[in-house]
mmCIF file of C-alpha atoms and ligand atoms in Angstrom:
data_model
loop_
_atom_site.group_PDB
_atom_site.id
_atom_site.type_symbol
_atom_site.label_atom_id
_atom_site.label_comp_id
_atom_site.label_asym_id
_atom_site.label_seq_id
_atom_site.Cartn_x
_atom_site.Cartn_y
_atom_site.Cartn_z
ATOM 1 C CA UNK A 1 0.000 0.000 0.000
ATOM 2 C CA UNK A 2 0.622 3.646 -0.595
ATOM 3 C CA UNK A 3 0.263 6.019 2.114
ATOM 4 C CA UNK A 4 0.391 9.848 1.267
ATOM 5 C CA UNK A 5 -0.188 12.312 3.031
ATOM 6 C CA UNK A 6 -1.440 15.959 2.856
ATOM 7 C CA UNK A 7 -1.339 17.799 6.084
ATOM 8 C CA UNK A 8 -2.641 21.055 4.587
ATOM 9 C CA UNK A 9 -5.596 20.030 1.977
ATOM 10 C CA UNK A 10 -8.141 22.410 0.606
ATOM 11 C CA UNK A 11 -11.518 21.980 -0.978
ATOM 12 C CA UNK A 12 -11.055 23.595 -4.184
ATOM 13 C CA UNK A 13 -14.024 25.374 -5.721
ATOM 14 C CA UNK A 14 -13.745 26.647 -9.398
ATOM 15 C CA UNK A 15 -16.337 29.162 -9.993
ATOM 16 C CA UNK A 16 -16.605 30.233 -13.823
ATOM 17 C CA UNK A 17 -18.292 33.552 -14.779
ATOM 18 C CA UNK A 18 -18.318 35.437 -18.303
ATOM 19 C CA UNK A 19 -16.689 37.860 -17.402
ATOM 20 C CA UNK A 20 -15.069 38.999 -13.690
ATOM 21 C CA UNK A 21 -16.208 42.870 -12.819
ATOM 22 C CA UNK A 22 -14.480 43.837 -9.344
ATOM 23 C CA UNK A 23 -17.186 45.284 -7.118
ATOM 24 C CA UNK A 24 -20.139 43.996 -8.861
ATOM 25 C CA UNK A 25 -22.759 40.850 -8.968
ATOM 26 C CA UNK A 26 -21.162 38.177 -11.167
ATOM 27 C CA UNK A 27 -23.176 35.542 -12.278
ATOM 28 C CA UNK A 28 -21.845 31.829 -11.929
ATOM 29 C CA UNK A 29 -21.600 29.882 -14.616
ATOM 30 C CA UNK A 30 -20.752 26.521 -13.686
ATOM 31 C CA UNK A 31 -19.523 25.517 -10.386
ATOM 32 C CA UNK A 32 -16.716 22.387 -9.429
ATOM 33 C CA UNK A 33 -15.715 21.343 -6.262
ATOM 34 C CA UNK A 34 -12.522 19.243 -5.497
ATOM 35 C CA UNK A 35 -10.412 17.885 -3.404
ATOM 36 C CA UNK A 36 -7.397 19.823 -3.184
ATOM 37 C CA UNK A 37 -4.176 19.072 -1.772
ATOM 38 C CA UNK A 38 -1.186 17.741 -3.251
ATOM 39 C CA UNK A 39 -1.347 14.429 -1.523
ATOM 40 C CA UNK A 40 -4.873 13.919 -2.339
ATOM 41 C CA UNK A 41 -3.307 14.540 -6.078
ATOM 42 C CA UNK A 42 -1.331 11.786 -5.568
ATOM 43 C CA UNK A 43 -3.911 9.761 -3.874
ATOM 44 C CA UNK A 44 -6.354 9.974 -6.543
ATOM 45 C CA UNK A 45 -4.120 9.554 -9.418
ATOM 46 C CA UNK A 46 -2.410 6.431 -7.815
ATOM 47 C CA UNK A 47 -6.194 4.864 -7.342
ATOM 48 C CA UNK A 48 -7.344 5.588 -10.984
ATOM 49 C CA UNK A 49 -3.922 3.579 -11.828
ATOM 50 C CA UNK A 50 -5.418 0.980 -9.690
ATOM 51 C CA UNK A 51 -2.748 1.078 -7.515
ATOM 52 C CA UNK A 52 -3.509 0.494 -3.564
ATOM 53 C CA UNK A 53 -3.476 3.139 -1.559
ATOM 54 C CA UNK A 54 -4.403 5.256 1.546
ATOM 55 C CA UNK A 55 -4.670 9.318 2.204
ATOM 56 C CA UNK A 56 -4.023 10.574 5.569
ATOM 57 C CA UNK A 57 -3.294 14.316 6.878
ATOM 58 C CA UNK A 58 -5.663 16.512 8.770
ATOM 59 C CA UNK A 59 -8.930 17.699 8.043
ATOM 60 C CA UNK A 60 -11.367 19.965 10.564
ATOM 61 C CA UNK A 61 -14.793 21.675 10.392
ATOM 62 C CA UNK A 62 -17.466 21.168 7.721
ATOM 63 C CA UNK A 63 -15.251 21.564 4.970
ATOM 64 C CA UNK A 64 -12.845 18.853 6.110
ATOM 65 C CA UNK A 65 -16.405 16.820 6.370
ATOM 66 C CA UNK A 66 -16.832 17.990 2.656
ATOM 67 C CA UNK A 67 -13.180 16.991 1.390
ATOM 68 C CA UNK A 68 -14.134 13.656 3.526
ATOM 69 C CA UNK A 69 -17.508 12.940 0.947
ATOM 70 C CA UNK A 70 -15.648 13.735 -2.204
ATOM 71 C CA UNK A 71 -13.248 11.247 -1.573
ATOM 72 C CA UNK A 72 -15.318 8.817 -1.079
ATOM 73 C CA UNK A 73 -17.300 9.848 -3.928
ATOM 74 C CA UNK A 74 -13.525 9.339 -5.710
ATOM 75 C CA UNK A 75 -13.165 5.929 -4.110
ATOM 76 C CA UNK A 76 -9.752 6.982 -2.090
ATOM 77 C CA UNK A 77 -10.134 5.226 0.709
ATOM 78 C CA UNK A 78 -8.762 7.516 3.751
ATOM 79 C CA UNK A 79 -7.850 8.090 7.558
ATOM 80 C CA UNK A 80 -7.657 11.659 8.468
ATOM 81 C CA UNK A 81 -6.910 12.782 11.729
ATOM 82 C CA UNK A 82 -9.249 15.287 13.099
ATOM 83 C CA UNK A 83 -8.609 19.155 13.850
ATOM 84 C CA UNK A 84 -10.782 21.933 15.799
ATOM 85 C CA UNK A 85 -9.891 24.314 12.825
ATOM 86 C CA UNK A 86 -12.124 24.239 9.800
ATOM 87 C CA UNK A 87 -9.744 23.367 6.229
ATOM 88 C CA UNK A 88 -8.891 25.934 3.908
ATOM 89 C CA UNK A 89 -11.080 26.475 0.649
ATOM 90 C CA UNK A 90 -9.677 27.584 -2.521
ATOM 91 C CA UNK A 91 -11.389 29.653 -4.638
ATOM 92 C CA UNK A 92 -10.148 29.964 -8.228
ATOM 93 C CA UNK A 93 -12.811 32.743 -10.288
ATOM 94 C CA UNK A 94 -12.209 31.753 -14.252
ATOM 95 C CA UNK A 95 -13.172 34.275 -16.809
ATOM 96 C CA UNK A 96 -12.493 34.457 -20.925
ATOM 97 C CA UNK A 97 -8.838 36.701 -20.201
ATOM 98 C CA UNK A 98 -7.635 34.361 -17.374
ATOM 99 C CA UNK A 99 -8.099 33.251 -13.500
ATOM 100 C CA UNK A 100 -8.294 34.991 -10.085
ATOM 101 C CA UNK A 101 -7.390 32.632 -6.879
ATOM 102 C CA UNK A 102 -8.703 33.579 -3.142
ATOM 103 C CA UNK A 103 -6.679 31.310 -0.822
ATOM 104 C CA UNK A 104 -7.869 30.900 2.562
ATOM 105 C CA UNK A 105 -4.912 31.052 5.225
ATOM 106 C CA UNK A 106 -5.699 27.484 6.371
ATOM 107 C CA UNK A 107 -6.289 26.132 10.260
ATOM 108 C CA UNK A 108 -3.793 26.869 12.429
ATOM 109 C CA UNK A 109 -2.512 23.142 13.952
ATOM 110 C CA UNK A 110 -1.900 22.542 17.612
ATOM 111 C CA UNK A 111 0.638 20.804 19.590
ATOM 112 C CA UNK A 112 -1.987 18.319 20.437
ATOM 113 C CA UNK A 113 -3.461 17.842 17.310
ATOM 114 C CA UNK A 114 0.097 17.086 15.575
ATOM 115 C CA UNK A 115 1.211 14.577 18.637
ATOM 116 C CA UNK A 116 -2.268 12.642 17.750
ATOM 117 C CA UNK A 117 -1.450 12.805 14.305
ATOM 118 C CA UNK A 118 2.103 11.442 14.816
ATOM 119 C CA UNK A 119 0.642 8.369 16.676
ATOM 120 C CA UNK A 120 -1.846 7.548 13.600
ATOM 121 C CA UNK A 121 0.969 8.138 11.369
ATOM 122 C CA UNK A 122 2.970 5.849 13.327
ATOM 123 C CA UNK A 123 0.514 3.083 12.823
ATOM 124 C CA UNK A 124 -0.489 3.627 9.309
ATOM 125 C CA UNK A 125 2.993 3.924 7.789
ATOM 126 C CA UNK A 126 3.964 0.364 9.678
ATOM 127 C CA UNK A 127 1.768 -1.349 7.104
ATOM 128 C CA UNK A 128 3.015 0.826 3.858
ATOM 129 C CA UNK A 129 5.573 0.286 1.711
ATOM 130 C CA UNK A 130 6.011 3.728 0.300
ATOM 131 C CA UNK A 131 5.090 7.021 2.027
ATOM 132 C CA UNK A 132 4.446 10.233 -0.252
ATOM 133 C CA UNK A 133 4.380 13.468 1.529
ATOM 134 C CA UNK A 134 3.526 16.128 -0.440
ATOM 135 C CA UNK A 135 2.381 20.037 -0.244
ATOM 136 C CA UNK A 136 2.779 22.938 2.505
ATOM 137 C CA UNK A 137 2.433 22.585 5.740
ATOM 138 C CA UNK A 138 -0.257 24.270 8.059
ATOM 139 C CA UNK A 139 -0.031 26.603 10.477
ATOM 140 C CA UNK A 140 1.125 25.596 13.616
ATOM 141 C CA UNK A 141 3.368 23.002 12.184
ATOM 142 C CA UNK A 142 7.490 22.760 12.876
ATOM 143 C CA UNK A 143 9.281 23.612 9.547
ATOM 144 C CA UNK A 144 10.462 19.995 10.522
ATOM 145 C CA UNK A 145 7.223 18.610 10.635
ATOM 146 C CA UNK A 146 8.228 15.984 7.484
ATOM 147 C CA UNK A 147 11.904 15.290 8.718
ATOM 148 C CA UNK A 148 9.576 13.808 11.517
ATOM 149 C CA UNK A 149 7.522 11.838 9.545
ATOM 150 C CA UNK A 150 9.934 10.675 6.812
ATOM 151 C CA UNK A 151 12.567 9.295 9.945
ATOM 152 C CA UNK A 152 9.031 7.393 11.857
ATOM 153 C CA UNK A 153 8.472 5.885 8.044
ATOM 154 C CA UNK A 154 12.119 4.548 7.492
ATOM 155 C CA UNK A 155 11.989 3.216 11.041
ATOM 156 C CA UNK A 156 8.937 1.325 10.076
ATOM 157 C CA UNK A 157 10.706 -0.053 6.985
ATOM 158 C CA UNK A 158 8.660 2.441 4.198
ATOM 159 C CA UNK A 159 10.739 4.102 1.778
ATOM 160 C CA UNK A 160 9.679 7.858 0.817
ATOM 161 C CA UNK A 161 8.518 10.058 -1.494
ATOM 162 C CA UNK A 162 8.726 14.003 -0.310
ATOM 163 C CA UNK A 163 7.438 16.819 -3.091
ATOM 164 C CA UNK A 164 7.848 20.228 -0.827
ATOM 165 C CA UNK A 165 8.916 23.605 -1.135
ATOM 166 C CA UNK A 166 10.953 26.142 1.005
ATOM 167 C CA UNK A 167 12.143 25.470 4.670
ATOM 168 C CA UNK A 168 9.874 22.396 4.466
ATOM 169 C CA UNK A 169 12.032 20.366 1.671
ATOM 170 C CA UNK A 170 15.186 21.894 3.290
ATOM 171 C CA UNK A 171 14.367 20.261 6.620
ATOM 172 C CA UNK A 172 12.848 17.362 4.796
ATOM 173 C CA UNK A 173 15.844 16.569 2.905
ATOM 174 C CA UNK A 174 17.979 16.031 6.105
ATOM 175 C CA UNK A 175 16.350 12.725 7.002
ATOM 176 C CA UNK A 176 17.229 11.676 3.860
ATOM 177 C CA UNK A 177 14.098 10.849 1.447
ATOM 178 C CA UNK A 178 14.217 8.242 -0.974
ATOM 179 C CA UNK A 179 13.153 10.846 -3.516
ATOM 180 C CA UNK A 180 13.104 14.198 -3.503
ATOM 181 C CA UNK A 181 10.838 15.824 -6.413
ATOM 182 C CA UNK A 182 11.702 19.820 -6.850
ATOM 183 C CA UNK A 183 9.805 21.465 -10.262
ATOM 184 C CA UNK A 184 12.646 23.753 -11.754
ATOM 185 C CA UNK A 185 11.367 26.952 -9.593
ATOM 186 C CA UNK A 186 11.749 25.170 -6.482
ATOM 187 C CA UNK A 187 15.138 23.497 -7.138
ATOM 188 C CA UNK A 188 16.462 26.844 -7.894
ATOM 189 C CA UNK A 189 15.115 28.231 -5.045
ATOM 190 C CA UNK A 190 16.476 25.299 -2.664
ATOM 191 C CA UNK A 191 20.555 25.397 -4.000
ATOM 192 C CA UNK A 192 20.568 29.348 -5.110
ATOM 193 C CA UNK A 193 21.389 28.125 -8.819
ATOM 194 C CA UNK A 194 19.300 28.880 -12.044
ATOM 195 C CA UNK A 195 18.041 26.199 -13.707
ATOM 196 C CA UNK A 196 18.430 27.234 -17.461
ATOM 197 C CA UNK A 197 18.719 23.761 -19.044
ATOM 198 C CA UNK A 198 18.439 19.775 -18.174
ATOM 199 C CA UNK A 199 22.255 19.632 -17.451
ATOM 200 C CA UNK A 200 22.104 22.602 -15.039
ATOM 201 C CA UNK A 201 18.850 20.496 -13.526
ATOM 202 C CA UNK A 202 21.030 17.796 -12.532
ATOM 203 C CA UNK A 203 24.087 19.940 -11.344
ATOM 204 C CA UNK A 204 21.698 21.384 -8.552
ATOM 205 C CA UNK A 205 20.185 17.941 -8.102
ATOM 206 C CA UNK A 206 23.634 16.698 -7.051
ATOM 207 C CA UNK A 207 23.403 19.137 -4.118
ATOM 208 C CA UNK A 208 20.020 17.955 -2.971
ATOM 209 C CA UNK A 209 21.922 14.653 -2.815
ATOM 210 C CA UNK A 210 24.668 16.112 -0.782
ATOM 211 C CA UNK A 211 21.856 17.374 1.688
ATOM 212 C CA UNK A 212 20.591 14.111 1.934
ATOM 213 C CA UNK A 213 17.958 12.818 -0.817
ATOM 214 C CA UNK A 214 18.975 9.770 -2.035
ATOM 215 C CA UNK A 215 17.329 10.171 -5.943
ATOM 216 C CA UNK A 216 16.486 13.577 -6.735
ATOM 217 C CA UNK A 217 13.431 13.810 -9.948
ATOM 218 C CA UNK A 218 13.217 17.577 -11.022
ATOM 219 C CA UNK A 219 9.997 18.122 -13.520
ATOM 220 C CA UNK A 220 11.060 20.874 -16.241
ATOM 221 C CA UNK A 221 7.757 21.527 -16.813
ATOM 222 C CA UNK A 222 7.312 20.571 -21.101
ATOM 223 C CA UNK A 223 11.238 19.515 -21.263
ATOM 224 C CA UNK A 224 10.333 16.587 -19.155
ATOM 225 C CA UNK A 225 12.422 15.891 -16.085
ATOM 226 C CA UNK A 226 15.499 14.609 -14.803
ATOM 227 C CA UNK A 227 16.460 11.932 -12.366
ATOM 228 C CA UNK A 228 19.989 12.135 -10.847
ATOM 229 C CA UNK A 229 21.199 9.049 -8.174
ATOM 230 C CA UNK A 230 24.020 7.938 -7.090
ATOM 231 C CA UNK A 231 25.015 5.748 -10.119
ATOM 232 C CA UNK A 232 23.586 7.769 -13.308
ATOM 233 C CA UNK A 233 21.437 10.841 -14.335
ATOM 234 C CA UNK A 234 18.799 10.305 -16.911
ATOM 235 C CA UNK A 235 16.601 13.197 -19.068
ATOM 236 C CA UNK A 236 13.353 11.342 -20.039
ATOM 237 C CA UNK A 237 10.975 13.857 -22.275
ATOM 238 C CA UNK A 238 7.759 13.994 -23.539
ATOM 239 C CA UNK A 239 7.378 14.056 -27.278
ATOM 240 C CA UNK A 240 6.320 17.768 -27.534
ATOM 241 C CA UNK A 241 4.780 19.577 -25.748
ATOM 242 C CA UNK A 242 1.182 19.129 -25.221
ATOM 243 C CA UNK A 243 -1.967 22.067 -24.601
ATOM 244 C CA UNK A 244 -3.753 21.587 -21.644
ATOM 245 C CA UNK A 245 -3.739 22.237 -17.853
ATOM 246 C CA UNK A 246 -0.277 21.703 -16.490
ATOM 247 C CA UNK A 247 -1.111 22.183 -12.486
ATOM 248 C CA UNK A 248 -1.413 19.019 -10.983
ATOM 249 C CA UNK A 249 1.377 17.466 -13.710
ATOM 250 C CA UNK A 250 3.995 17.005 -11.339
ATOM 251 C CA UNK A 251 1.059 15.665 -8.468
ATOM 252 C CA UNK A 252 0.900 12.480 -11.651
ATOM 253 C CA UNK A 253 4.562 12.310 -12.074
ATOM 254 C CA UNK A 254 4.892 11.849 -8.000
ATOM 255 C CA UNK A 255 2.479 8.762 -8.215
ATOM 256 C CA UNK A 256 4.141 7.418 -10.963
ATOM 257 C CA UNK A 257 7.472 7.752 -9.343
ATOM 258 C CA UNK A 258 5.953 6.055 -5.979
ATOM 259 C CA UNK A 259 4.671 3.323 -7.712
ATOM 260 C CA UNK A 260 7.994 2.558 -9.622
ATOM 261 C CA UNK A 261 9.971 2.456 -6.780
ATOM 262 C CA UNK A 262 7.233 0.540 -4.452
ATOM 263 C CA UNK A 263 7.137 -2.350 -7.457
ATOM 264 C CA UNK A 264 11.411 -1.885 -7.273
ATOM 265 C CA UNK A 265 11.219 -0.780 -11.151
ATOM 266 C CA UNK A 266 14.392 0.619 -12.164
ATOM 267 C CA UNK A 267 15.349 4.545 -12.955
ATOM 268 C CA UNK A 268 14.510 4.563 -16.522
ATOM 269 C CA UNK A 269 11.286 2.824 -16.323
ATOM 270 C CA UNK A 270 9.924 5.219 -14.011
ATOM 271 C CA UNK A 271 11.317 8.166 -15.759
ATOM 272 C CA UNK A 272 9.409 7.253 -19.040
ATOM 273 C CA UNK A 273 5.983 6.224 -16.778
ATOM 274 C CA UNK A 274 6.165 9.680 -14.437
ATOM 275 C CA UNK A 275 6.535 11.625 -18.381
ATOM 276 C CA UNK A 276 3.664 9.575 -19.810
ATOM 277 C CA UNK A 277 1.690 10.275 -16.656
ATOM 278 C CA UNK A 278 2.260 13.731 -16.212
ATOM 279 C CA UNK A 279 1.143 14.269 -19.659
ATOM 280 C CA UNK A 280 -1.894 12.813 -19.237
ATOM 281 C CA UNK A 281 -2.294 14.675 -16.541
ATOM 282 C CA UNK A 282 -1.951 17.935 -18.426
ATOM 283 C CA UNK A 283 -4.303 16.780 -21.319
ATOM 284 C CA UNK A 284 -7.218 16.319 -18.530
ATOM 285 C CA UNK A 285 -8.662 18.898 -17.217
ATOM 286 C CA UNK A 286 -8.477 18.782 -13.299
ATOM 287 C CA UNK A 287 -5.673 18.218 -10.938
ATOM 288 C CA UNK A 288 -5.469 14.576 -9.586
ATOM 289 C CA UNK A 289 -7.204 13.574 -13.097
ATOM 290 C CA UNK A 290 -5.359 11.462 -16.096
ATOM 291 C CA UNK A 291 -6.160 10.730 -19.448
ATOM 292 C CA UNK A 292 -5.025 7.180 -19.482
ATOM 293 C CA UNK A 293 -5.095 7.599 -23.591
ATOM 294 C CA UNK A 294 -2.394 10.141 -23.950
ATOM 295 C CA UNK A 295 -0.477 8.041 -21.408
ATOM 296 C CA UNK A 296 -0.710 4.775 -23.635
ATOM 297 C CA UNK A 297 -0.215 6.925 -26.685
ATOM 298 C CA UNK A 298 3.003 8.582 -25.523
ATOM 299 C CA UNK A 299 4.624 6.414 -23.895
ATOM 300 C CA UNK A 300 6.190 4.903 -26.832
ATOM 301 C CA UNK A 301 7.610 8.343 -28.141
ATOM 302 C CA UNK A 302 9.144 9.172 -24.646
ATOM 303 C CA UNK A 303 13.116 9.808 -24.985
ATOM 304 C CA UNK A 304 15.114 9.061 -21.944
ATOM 305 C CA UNK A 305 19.396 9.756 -21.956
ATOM 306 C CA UNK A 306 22.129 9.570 -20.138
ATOM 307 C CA UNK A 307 22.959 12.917 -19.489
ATOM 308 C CA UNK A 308 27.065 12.871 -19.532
ATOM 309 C CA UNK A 309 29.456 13.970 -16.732
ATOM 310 C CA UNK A 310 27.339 14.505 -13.818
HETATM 311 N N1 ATP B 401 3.100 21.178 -21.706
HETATM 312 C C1 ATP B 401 3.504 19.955 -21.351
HETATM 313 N N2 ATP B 401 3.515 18.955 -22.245
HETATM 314 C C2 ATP B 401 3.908 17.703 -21.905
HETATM 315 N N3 ATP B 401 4.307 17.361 -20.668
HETATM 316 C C3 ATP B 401 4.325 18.327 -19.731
HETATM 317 C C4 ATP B 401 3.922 19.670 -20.005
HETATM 318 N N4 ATP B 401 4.035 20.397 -18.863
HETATM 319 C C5 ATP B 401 4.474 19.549 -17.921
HETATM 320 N N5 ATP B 401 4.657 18.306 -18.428
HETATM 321 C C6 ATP B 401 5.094 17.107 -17.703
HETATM 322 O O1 ATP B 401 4.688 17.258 -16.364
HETATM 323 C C7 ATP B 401 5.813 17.107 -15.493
HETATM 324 C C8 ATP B 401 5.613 17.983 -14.278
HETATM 325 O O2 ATP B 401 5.515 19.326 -14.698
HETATM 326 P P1 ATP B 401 6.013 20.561 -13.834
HETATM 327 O O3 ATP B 401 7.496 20.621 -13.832
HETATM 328 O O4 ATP B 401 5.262 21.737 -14.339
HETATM 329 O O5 ATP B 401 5.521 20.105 -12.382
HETATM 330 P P2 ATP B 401 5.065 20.941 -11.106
HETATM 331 O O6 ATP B 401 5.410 22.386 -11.246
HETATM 332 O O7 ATP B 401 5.599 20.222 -9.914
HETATM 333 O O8 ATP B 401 3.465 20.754 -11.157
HETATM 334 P P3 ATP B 401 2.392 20.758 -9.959
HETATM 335 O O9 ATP B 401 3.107 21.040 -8.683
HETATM 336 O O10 ATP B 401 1.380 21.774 -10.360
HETATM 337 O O11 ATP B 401 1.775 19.391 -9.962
HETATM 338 C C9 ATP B 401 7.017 17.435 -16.336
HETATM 339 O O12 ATP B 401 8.154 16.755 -15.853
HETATM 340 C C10 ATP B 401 6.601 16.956 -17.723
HETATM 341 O O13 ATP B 401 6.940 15.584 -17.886
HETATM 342 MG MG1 MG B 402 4.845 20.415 -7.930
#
């Protein structure tokens, strides 16, 4: 089993209107509700692979009740510890020219709350054998809230899977994750270097390994990604580039990636699936959603190389 796990999720609303007029009545056109969350990204692309697996974090209030339904409605099956605080919606307002997002600041977690949490994690991760932690962290929350986690899950014999940004992957990467999955903004952001091509991808990725990620997989948005271990460092892209929705692609390349390594595939394998994946993940048109087509069609036209001398 899978377990990931989203510690700050959202219920995401889209709201689509003509056209949006600030200080006026807009009408709504059409109205979607999701789960949102990075883990619960994961979560539901990993089930609609048919893969087994479990979402935990924390959910409060009525709109933690409402994430609750819509899983189920998704068929994720879940274990959510409970907060006082209510979860944070998302609002995103679409018009013709563009979109406008309202994000709530989110619960604010306390001590108690995260010690209970710790205890279910403790439990649940003892029967996985990959744990993928993915997204910010609430409120409340050390900034080495998944250095915590990621050490319980190696002690209970899980290997892990940690997609973060900020003080969160920097702590995160000292209790050495199995893989470490930066997008090209947040790589540059962690090692101070700009990421201009797939070569100077995996020179920064080689100092994410010296902080302590064991495989580093940095998505470069349409130029694919690359993967950069101990023993080689691989560029796998996609074809061309494809029109479509790309938030939510590297949520599809992260449950690719944790199913690879849970079924002990090896580096190039995954590389090709996580490409294929996340592809299909920008042709559909909601976060945690694939279109399993594009994945079967591209997959054959995926390139992956050896990149040389890193
Ligand atoms: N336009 C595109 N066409 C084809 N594949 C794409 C395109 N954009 C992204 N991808 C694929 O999706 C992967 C992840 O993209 P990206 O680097 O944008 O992730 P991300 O910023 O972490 O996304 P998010 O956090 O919103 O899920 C890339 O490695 C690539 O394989
Ligand atoms: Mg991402």
């Amino acid at each position: 089993m899978i377990l990931t796990v989203t510690l700050n999720p959202a219920l995401d609303l889209t709201y689509t209107v003509p056209e949006l007029k600030r200080h006026a009545v807009c009408r709504v056109s059409d109205v979607r509700v999701q789960p949102g969350g990075k883990g619960l990204n994961v979560a539901r692309v990993l089930r609609s692979m048919g893969t087994p697996v479990l979402a935990t974090g924390l959910l409060g209030g009525s709109t933690g009740e409402q994430v609750r339904c819509l899983l189920e409605d998704k068929a994720v099956l879940h274990r959510f510890a409970p907060i006082e605080g209510d979860t944070r919606r998302t609002v995103v307002v679409a018009d013709k020219p563009g979109v406008t997002s309202l994000w709530e600041p989110g619960p604010m977690v306390t001590d108690k709350e995260w010690a209970a949490f710790l205890a279910l994690f403790n439990g649940l991760s003892a029967s996985a054998a990959t744990v993928v932690l993915a997204g910010s962290l609430p409120q409340g929350l050390p900034p080495d809230a998944y250095a915590t986690l990621i050490d319980m899950a190696h002690a209970n014999g899980a290997l892990t899977v940690l997609d973060a940004d900020g003080l969160a992957l920097r702590h995160g990467l000292k209790a050495g994750p199995a893989v470490v999955k930066p997008n090209a903004a947040e790589l540059a952001a962690a090692t101070g270097l700009s990421i201009e091509t797939p070569s100077g991808a995996a020179q920064a990725a080689q100092l994410l390994r010296a902080d302590g990620a064991r495989t580093v997989v940095s998505s470069l948005g349409s130029s694919g990604l690359i993967v950069s271990t101990t023993e080689q460092t691989l560029h796998a892209r996609p074809p061309r580039s494809l029109n479509g929705n790309p938030t939510g692609a590297g949520d599809a390349a992260v449950a690719a990636i944790a199913n690879g390594i849970t079924r002990g595939a090896g580096w190039s394998d995954i590389a090709t699936d996580a490409v294929a994946f996340s592809a299909a993940a920008v042709v559909a048109s909601t976060a945690g959603e694939v279109c399993f087509d594009t994945a079967r069609d591209i997959r054959p036209h995926i390139t992956v190389n050896q990149l040389p001398g890193v």
